[in-house]
Coordinates of C-alpha atoms and ligand atoms in Angstrom, one line a residue:
M1 CA -6.7 14.9 -1.7
T2 CA -7.0 11.2 0.5
R3 CA -4.2 8.7 -1.0
A4 CA -3.1 6.0 0.9
L5 CA 0.1 3.8 1.7
F6 CA 0.5 0.7 1.2
L7 CA 3.9 -0.8 2.3
V8 CA 4.0 -4.7 0.9
D9 CA 5.5 -7.6 3.4
V10 CA 8.6 -5.8 4.5
Q11 CA 9.6 -8.1 6.5
N12 CA 13.1 -10.1 7.3
D13 CA 12.2 -13.3 5.7
F14 CA 12.3 -11.1 2.9
T15 CA 14.7 -8.9 3.4
E16 CA 18.9 -9.5 2.3
H17 CA 19.6 -12.2 5.3
G18 CA 16.3 -14.2 5.1
A19 CA 14.8 -17.7 4.0
L20 CA 13.8 -16.3 1.0
A21 CA 15.7 -12.8 0.9
V22 CA 14.6 -10.1 -2.0
T23 CA 18.1 -9.1 -3.6
G24 CA 17.7 -4.9 -2.7
G25 CA 15.4 -5.8 -0.2
D26 CA 17.4 -3.8 2.7
A27 CA 17.5 -1.2 1.1
V28 CA 14.1 -0.8 0.2
A29 CA 13.4 -1.4 3.9
R30 CA 15.7 2.3 4.8
R31 CA 13.5 4.1 2.0
I32 CA 10.8 3.0 3.3
S33 CA 11.5 4.2 6.5
E34 CA 13.0 7.8 4.9
F35 CA 10.5 8.5 3.0
L36 CA 8.0 7.6 5.7
S37 CA 10.0 10.6 8.2
A38 CA 9.3 13.0 5.0
H39 CA 5.9 12.0 3.6
A40 CA 3.9 10.4 5.9
D41 CA 1.1 13.5 7.2
E42 CA 0.6 13.0 3.1
Y43 CA -1.2 9.6 3.5
E44 CA -4.4 9.8 5.3
L45 CA -3.7 5.8 5.7
V46 CA -0.5 4.0 6.0
V47 CA -1.2 -0.3 5.4
A48 CA 1.6 -2.4 6.0
S49 CA 1.0 -6.3 5.6
R50 CA 3.0 -9.0 6.9
D51 CA 3.3 -12.5 5.2
W52 CA 2.0 -14.7 7.9
H53 CA 1.9 -17.9 7.4
D54 CA 1.1 -22.1 9.9
G55 CA 3.9 -23.3 10.9
D56 CA 3.0 -27.0 11.1
N57 CA 1.8 -27.2 7.9
D58 CA 2.8 -26.2 4.4
N59 CA 0.1 -23.7 4.3
G60 CA -1.2 -25.3 1.1
G61 CA 1.3 -26.5 -0.8
H62 CA 3.2 -23.0 -0.6
F63 CA 5.8 -24.3 1.3
S64 CA 8.1 -27.1 -0.7
D65 CA 11.8 -29.1 0.9
S66 CA 12.3 -28.0 -3.3
P67 CA 11.3 -24.9 -3.9
D68 CA 10.6 -23.8 -7.6
F69 CA 10.3 -20.3 -6.3
I70 CA 7.7 -18.8 -8.5
D71 CA 5.0 -21.3 -7.4
T72 CA 6.2 -22.8 -4.1
W73 CA 8.9 -21.0 -1.9
P74 CA 10.6 -22.4 1.2
V75 CA 9.2 -21.3 4.7
H76 CA 9.0 -18.4 5.5
C77 CA 7.6 -15.7 7.3
V78 CA 5.9 -18.2 9.7
G79 CA 4.0 -16.0 12.3
G80 CA 5.6 -15.3 15.8
T81 CA 9.2 -15.9 14.0
F82 CA 11.3 -13.0 13.4
G83 CA 11.5 -14.1 10.0
A84 CA 7.5 -12.6 9.8
E85 CA 9.0 -9.5 11.6
Y86 CA 9.0 -6.8 9.9
D87 CA 13.1 -5.7 8.6
E88 CA 14.2 -3.7 11.5
G89 CA 15.4 -0.8 9.2
F90 CA 11.3 -0.2 8.4
D91 CA 10.5 2.1 11.1
T92 CA 6.2 1.0 11.7
S93 CA 5.7 4.4 14.2
R94 CA 4.1 6.2 10.9
V95 CA 2.0 3.6 10.0
T96 CA -1.7 3.0 11.2
D97 CA -2.7 -0.4 10.1
H98 CA -0.9 -3.5 10.2
L99 CA -3.5 -6.5 8.0
K100 CA -2.0 -10.2 8.4
K101 CA -2.5 -12.3 5.0
G102 CA -1.6 -15.8 4.7
Q103 CA -2.6 -18.3 7.5
G104 CA -2.8 -21.7 5.8
K105 CA -2.9 -20.3 2.5
P106 CA -0.6 -18.9 -0.5
A107 CA -1.8 -15.0 -0.5
Y108 CA 0.0 -13.1 -2.2
S109 CA -2.4 -9.8 -2.3
L110 CA -2.2 -7.1 0.9
F111 CA -6.3 -7.4 -0.4
E112 CA -6.0 -10.6 1.8
G113 CA -5.4 -9.4 4.2
V114 CA -7.0 -8.4 7.8
G115 CA -6.2 -6.4 11.0
D116 CA -7.0 -7.9 14.2
D117 CA -10.0 -6.3 14.0
G118 CA -10.9 -8.6 11.4
R119 CA -11.1 -5.5 9.0
T120 CA -9.5 -5.2 5.0
A121 CA -8.0 -3.5 2.8
N122 CA -10.8 -2.7 1.0
D123 CA -12.8 -1.8 4.7
L124 CA -10.5 0.8 5.4
L125 CA -10.8 2.5 1.9
D126 CA -14.1 2.9 1.8
A127 CA -13.9 4.3 5.6
H128 CA -11.6 6.6 4.7
G129 CA -13.6 7.2 1.5
I130 CA -9.8 6.6 -0.6
R131 CA -9.2 5.9 -4.2
D132 CA -6.1 6.8 -4.4
I133 CA -3.2 4.7 -3.2
D134 CA 0.8 4.6 -3.4
I135 CA 2.6 1.4 -3.4
A136 CA 6.3 0.0 -1.9
G137 CA 7.5 -3.2 -0.3
L138 CA 8.5 -6.4 -1.4
A139 CA 8.6 -7.9 -4.0
T140 CA 8.1 -6.7 -7.1
D141 CA 7.0 -9.5 -9.5
Y142 CA 5.1 -11.1 -6.4
C143 CA 3.0 -9.3 -3.3
V144 CA 3.6 -6.1 -5.1
R145 CA 2.3 -7.1 -8.3
A146 CA -0.8 -9.4 -6.9
S147 CA -1.6 -5.9 -4.5
A148 CA -1.6 -3.5 -7.5
L149 CA -3.8 -6.0 -10.0
D150 CA -6.2 -6.3 -7.0
A151 CA -5.9 -2.4 -6.2
L152 CA -6.5 -2.0 -10.0
A153 CA -9.4 -4.6 -10.3
A154 CA -11.1 -3.1 -6.9
G155 CA -11.1 1.1 -8.9
R156 CA -8.8 2.2 -6.3
R157 CA -6.0 5.2 -8.6
V158 CA -2.4 2.9 -8.1
R159 CA 1.0 4.8 -8.4
V160 CA 4.1 2.0 -7.8
L161 CA 7.1 3.6 -6.4
T162 CA 9.9 1.6 -8.2
D163 CA 12.6 3.3 -6.0
L164 CA 10.7 1.6 -3.1
V165 CA 10.4 -2.1 -4.7
A166 CA 12.5 -5.0 -5.1
G167 CA 12.0 -8.1 -6.7
V168 CA 12.5 -12.3 -6.2
H169 CA 13.4 -12.5 -10.1
P170 CA 14.9 -9.1 -12.8
E171 CA 13.1 -10.4 -15.6
S172 CA 9.4 -11.4 -13.8
S173 CA 9.8 -8.0 -11.7
E174 CA 10.3 -6.1 -15.1
R175 CA 7.7 -7.9 -16.2
A176 CA 5.0 -7.7 -13.9
L177 CA 6.1 -3.9 -13.7
A178 CA 5.0 -3.8 -17.2
E179 CA 1.5 -5.2 -16.6
I180 CA 0.8 -3.2 -14.1
V181 CA 0.9 -0.6 -16.4
R182 CA -1.1 -2.4 -18.9
A183 CA -4.2 -3.2 -15.9
G184 CA -3.9 1.2 -15.3
A185 CA -1.3 2.2 -12.9
E186 CA 1.0 4.4 -13.0
L187 CA 4.7 4.3 -12.7
V188 CA 6.5 6.7 -10.6
E189 CA 9.8 7.7 -8.9
S190 CA 9.0 8.3 -4.8
D191 CA 10.1 12.2 -4.9
T192 CA 8.2 13.3 -7.0
Ligands
VGL1 C1 6.6 -13.6 -1.0 C2 6.9 -14.9 -2.4 C3 5.8 -15.7 -1.8 C4 6.0 -12.1 -1.5 C5 5.5 -13.6 -0.7 O1 5.4 -11.2 -0.1 O2 6.6 -11.3 -2.8 N1 7.0 -13.9 -2.4 N2 5.7 -15.3 -0.6

């Protein structure tokens, strides 16, 4: 079985003390590291994304001084700053591919990211002939949701590791998980 693990935006600005702190973000970073130390060998690819916004513009209206936390957000994940770095609780030593997204525009999905070599997630999956993807990270209702829906739309089989995600809002996170399931994904605990 060839399977990929996608780890979405486990970055300082999305964990507990960040600009756009997600409750439970620190614990997700730590649990993902534990999961990787036990299970990284089971994945052909471990792909991590980072939101990587410009610091000199509003990134296509993504940043706002009066954010609604739905479509507009406080300044976060400016490329090259601490907030855009991976959370220190996230051990990235088993990550095989790093993608950056959101330069000058909103980009919720990991599928919008590119590596330094210009390859996208779909390029990587196709190069390795991978159809099965497990997804974890932040935030359930935004970047995890968008990444899962894009993976399904690209014909992949998707499982969301429900104990390795955390969301911005509880209600929209519940709705996002239900939507992902309706679109064809499976929800599983990481120890199953
Ligand atoms: C995200 C809000 C704004 C995310 C990114 O990673 O889920 N959420 N930008």
